[in-house]
Amino acid sequence: MTTRIFGSGIRRREDPRLITGGATYTDDVKLPGMAFAAILRSPHAHAKINSIDTSAAAAAPGVVAVYTGADTDGVLNPIPCAWIPPDSDVKAVDHPALAKDVVRYQGDAVAVVVAENRYQAEDALELIKVDYSILPAVVNPEAAMQPGAPQLHEDAPNNQAFHWVAAGGDTDAAFASADVIVKDTIVHQRLIPNAMEPRSAVATWTESMGELTLWSTSQNPHICRFLASLVTGVAEHKIRVIATEVGGGFGSKIPVYADEMITSFCSMQLGRPVKWTATRSEGFQATIHGRDHVEHVEMAATREGKITAVRSVIYAGMGAYLSTAGPGVPTILHGLMYCGPYDIAATKADIYGVFSNATPVDAYRGAGRPEATFLVERLVDLLAVELGIDPVELRRKNLIPKFEDGHDVASGITYDSGDYEPILNMVLGHVDYQALRQEQARMREHGEYMGIGVTCYSEICGLGPSQVAGAVGFGGGLWESAIVRFHPTGKVNVYTGVSPHGQGEETTFAQIVSDELGVDVDDVGIVHGDTSNTPMGWGTYGSRTTAVGAAALVLAVRKVKEKARLLAAHLLEAAEADVEYADGKFFVKGSPDQSKTIQEMATMANVAWNMPEGMEPGLEASAFYDPPNFVYPFGAHVAVVHVDPDNGHIEVKRYVAGDDCGPQINPMIVEGQVHGGVVQGAGQVLWEGAVYDDNGQLLTGSMTDYALPRAHMFPNIETLFTVTPSPHNPLGVKGIGETGAIASTATIYNAVMDALRPLGVTGIDMPLTPEKVWQAIREKQGS
Amino acid sequence: MKIQVTVNGKAHEKDVDPRTLLVHFLREDLGLTGTKVGCDTSQCGACVVNMDGTTVKSCTCLAVQADGSQITTIEGLSPKGELDAVQEAFWNNHGLQCGYCTAGMIMTAVELIDKNPNPTEDQVREGLKGNICRCTGYHNIVKAVLAAAEAKRS
């Protein structure tokens, strides 16, 4: 392949519409006769609904209709969970779109008002009278499983949503014979994803056709269509979901939520378009949260520093109901990754999924893998302290040696390719690790506390083989497809089932097509996000869009190219075997003057005046790609922090991300993904956290109370890369969307603990706010 | 209430409900949806527009407060078919991913550079702290603003 534009950091074609205000996000959609919905949410975390009086609201100015759960009986099916891990006794409890008898978290939808404008709808909400009997609530997932805890669902005793165990190797024996065991309790606080675009839906029901069109802020419009058909009862082929412009997701726009289904219900009842857009406060309560683990973890090792086993008992909060992919996150995406990049013979993950009176939990950037990386990397650092070995040396001692085509790890999965030491050496050389340690020693003499955190990671993404999806209880496939179509003028459209929402695949996919077909990149249009004109696909999440979606694209492109080659042979009156392709042209071997461009073939195939016998007209192809394995990006990150012991303030002085995602289609976009991921991970360790009080009231319910990273809070990020191709997809690419968030939480946490070690502080629950750091230092100093 | 505002050079006279937020007036009455609502607490800055030479968060301003004023939104920042140096720099430096915060970021950056044509990185970061981006980690936004400032100087 002649490389022209693959590997080039060209500007994104998405940007002109985004920098001029010309893009159309869901809330920008305006349809004739459109009404606005507003949803009444439970102010209580747990309560019985005695009665709902909507009469005053129904009579309010501009109000078109008011609906409660009773109105949806027999019309709207429960909101499904679509990931049921096998052998784990999952309690797939009913999740009515509008609560009927009981509300189970603050934010549970209770009623909906449809009015002529959004102000009138919001006004009328305040006129709905709900008589509640408040019930006791529980939020912490470990507390929720204790005897006597308030119970959420009759069908789920002890609030246990599931119990899933993954074990490989003889963990018990490894711990029994270990020279050293280190343990910790890790709390992965609840995080609130906060994509900048609030969730929104515009539904329009065409009664005469029985068709529903739904603009939805979705990362996976085809999954949305699939589940919407189950909830609304409208046949899948009569539903069109449009999610062409989506303002970030980070996992929070994977689920199919009650709200979008309620909006659809309203439109179907009223026969007119209805828009619902979450306020940010609504988003805090009713868009999924991430993480929420209470983890009891331990690592076994020899005195020489050979890690022999890792095991955990984890209480993973699911919130009040099982969200679309919720149960898959702390299990499949977490419990199989306890080896990380290390050669560890035995791992065991013992995971309890737990219901509690809080917002449902689902995939949030990294989804299970940041927790796994944190668990391993935290324990490695504790082990290094315990053994008196430099943490980098301890890591190096345990890294899996280079492998190019498969490496089985204890949990039973097979990593695709890995070469872990070069990237570690690269980041260490970049920061001059030894010099940093010397500087740290000098600073400590002056009472200044600098910390260095180094982590290595390997993660699982590029979800994934469909056979595995079925085996692990994912309610769908995980292949992708693409259609490549040449138009008569030689321009190309690609129709893809993935659904980018900020990742830039309109650009990178065009780069791939341009390279493969030798057409100008500007002559390639990428169409995505609308189920009416794109082929089935499973969406954009789990860093799978390029590893799976682009692989399908390449296969389709190659089919098109082969058809064009055969047509060229026919028109050149040459034997098929003698016609070759280079740089956008087909030519007869040895006679480069006798050639046809691929654009000429596009024209000739489309007019079909002179086709070879048996060849169909047109120049297009579709392809499906089901990967034989996941992909496993890896890397090594370094953070340097300063901690002020007088006020607990942490300053991240440097952050170096070393990553390997295989060949890079557009390095500028790759770096951008790393930057964003790193800062999201930093958000968890330093600032972010959903706080509930004992009654289940969300205290961090707005951007005023929930601290998101801002521009002045983090330095520039230094990015370094190695390139280790995946052996099993046609481009060799791995994912890069989540690596930053997977590595940075552990890296910065380890750096802070490294800084605080001389002060006797060994662990603080995240987020590491100045107050908590200051308190921890004070406690150790006994003052 | 009747208000008169000039938005992107075009005069409008409209009757608005006194409680109408400026951002809803712009988006729904004038159809200028480039300005976004990202939060409801004045925190995120997605709704930043320029009013009489100063940036305002249009979700925290009533339309009636804009009576008699000149407003520029992202749609009016540059003539059709052209880009302002800040827009160009965001494009060149990958200063956006999902694009939702971008209008507010750009409008804020334009004012920042107007007031301080030669800002340091720290000054840019301080100047942007009223605008939240969840995608970029700010790295390339800061780079874009510095590049735009340089382009405007030269």
CSV table of C-alpha atoms in Angstrom, one decimal, chain A residues 11-13 15-16 18-21 23 25 27-28 30 36 118-120 123 192-198 245-248 250 279-282 364-365 501-502 668-669 672-673 675-677 679-680 688 702-704 706 708-712 714-718, chain B residues 17 19-21 24 27-29 31 33-41 43-44 46 57 74-75 78 82-83 87-88 90-103 106 121 124-126 128-140 142-143:
chain,number,residue,atom,x,y,z
A,11,ARG,CA,-7.3,18.9,10.0
A,12,ARG,CA,-10.7,17.4,10.8
A,13,ARG,CA,-13.5,17.8,8.3
A,15,ASP,CA,-14.7,21.2,12.4
A,16,PRO,CA,-16.0,23.8,9.9
A,18,LEU,CA,-18.6,23.0,14.6
A,19,ILE,CA,-16.6,26.2,14.8
A,20,THR,CA,-19.2,28.2,13.0
A,21,GLY,CA,-22.3,27.1,14.9
A,23,ALA,CA,-23.9,21.8,13.4
A,25,TYR,CA,-27.4,18.6,17.6
A,27,ASP,CA,-31.8,20.1,20.9
A,28,ASP,CA,-31.2,22.2,17.7
A,30,LYS,CA,-37.1,22.2,15.4
A,36,PHE,CA,-41.9,20.2,24.7
A,118,ARG,CA,-40.4,24.4,27.6
A,119,TYR,CA,-41.2,27.1,30.0
A,120,GLN,CA,-44.8,26.1,30.3
A,123,ASP,CA,-44.1,25.5,35.2
A,192,ILE,CA,-20.9,11.7,36.8
A,193,PRO,CA,-19.9,11.7,33.2
A,194,ASN,CA,-21.1,15.1,32.2
A,195,ALA,CA,-20.7,15.1,28.4
A,196,MET,CA,-21.1,18.8,27.6
A,197,GLU,CA,-24.2,18.2,25.5
A,198,PRO,CA,-27.1,17.3,27.9
A,245,GLU,CA,-24.3,15.1,15.8
A,246,VAL,CA,-23.7,14.2,19.4
A,247,GLY,CA,-21.9,16.3,21.9
A,248,GLY,CA,-19.7,13.8,23.7
A,250,PHE,CA,-17.9,8.9,27.4
A,279,THR,CA,-31.4,20.3,32.1
A,280,ARG,CA,-27.9,19.8,33.5
A,281,SER,CA,-29.4,19.2,37.0
A,282,GLU,CA,-31.5,16.5,35.5
A,364,TYR,CA,-18.0,5.6,31.8
A,365,ARG,CA,-14.8,6.2,29.9
A,501,HIS,CA,-19.5,11.8,18.6
A,502,GLY,CA,-16.4,13.8,18.8
A,668,MET,CA,-3.2,14.7,15.9
A,669,ILE,CA,-6.5,13.0,16.8
A,672,GLY,CA,-6.3,14.6,21.4
A,673,GLN,CA,-7.9,11.4,22.6
A,675,HIS,CA,-5.2,14.4,26.4
A,676,GLY,CA,-8.9,14.2,27.1
A,677,GLY,CA,-8.7,10.8,28.7
A,679,VAL,CA,-7.7,14.8,32.3
A,680,GLN,CA,-10.9,12.7,32.8
A,688,GLU,CA,-14.7,14.6,41.0
A,702,SER,CA,-24.8,20.7,39.6
A,703,MET,CA,-21.6,21.9,38.1
A,704,THR,CA,-21.4,24.3,41.0
A,706,TYR,CA,-19.4,18.8,41.3
A,708,LEU,CA,-15.0,19.1,36.8
A,709,PRO,CA,-11.5,19.8,35.5
A,710,ARG,CA,-11.0,23.3,34.2
A,711,ALA,CA,-8.3,24.8,32.0
A,712,HIS,CA,-6.1,26.1,34.9
A,714,PHE,CA,-3.8,20.6,34.8
A,715,PRO,CA,-0.7,21.2,32.8
A,716,ASN,CA,0.1,20.4,29.2
A,717,ILE,CA,0.3,16.6,28.6
A,718,GLU,CA,3.4,15.2,27.1
B,17,ASP,CA,-41.9,36.9,27.8
B,19,ARG,CA,-38.5,35.7,31.9
B,20,THR,CA,-37.1,34.5,28.6
B,21,LEU,CA,-33.4,33.8,28.9
B,24,HIS,CA,-33.5,30.8,24.5
B,27,ARG,CA,-31.8,29.8,19.9
B,28,GLU,CA,-35.6,29.6,19.6
B,29,ASP,CA,-36.8,33.0,18.6
B,31,GLY,CA,-33.0,30.3,15.3
B,33,THR,CA,-28.6,27.4,17.6
B,34,GLY,CA,-24.8,27.7,17.4
B,35,THR,CA,-25.0,29.0,21.0
B,36,LYS,CA,-25.4,26.1,23.4
B,37,VAL,CA,-26.9,25.4,26.8
B,38,GLY,CA,-24.5,23.2,28.7
B,39,CYS,CA,-25.6,23.8,32.3
B,40,ASP,CA,-28.1,25.7,34.3
B,41,THR,CA,-25.7,27.3,36.8
B,43,GLN,CA,-20.6,27.2,35.2
B,44,CYS,CA,-19.9,25.8,31.8
B,46,ALA,CA,-21.2,26.9,26.4
B,57,LYS,CA,-23.2,33.8,29.7
B,74,ILE,CA,-20.6,32.3,16.9
B,75,GLU,CA,-22.7,32.6,13.7
B,78,SER,CA,-16.8,36.0,10.8
B,82,GLU,CA,-14.4,33.2,6.1
B,83,LEU,CA,-13.1,32.3,9.5
B,87,GLN,CA,-11.9,29.7,14.6
B,88,GLU,CA,-9.0,28.9,12.2
B,90,PHE,CA,-9.2,25.9,16.8
B,91,TRP,CA,-9.4,24.0,13.5
B,92,ASN,CA,-5.7,23.9,12.9
B,93,ASN,CA,-4.8,22.8,16.4
B,94,HIS,CA,-7.6,20.2,17.0
B,95,GLY,CA,-9.0,22.5,19.7
B,96,LEU,CA,-12.3,20.7,19.7
B,97,GLN,CA,-13.7,17.2,19.6
B,98,CYS,CA,-17.4,17.0,20.1
B,99,GLY,CA,-17.8,20.7,19.4
B,100,TYR,CA,-20.4,21.4,22.0
B,101,CYS,CA,-18.4,23.7,24.2
B,102,THR,CA,-16.7,25.2,21.1
B,103,ALA,CA,-18.9,28.2,20.4
B,106,ILE,CA,-14.2,30.6,20.8
B,121,GLU,CA,-0.2,30.1,28.7
B,124,VAL,CA,-5.0,31.7,28.7
B,125,ARG,CA,-5.7,29.0,31.2
B,126,GLU,CA,-7.0,31.5,33.7
B,128,LEU,CA,-10.8,30.0,30.0
B,129,LYS,CA,-11.6,28.7,33.5
B,130,GLY,CA,-15.2,29.8,33.1
B,131,ASN,CA,-15.6,27.4,30.1
B,132,ILE,CA,-15.8,23.7,30.6
B,133,CYS,CA,-14.6,21.2,28.0
B,134,ARG,CA,-15.0,17.5,28.7
B,135,CYS,CA,-13.2,16.2,25.6
B,136,THR,CA,-9.9,17.8,25.0
B,137,GLY,CA,-8.3,18.1,28.4
B,138,TYR,CA,-7.8,21.8,27.3
B,139,HIS,CA,-4.4,21.0,26.0
B,140,ASN,CA,-5.2,21.8,22.4
B,142,VAL,CA,-4.9,26.5,25.0
B,143,LYS,CA,-2.6,25.8,22.1
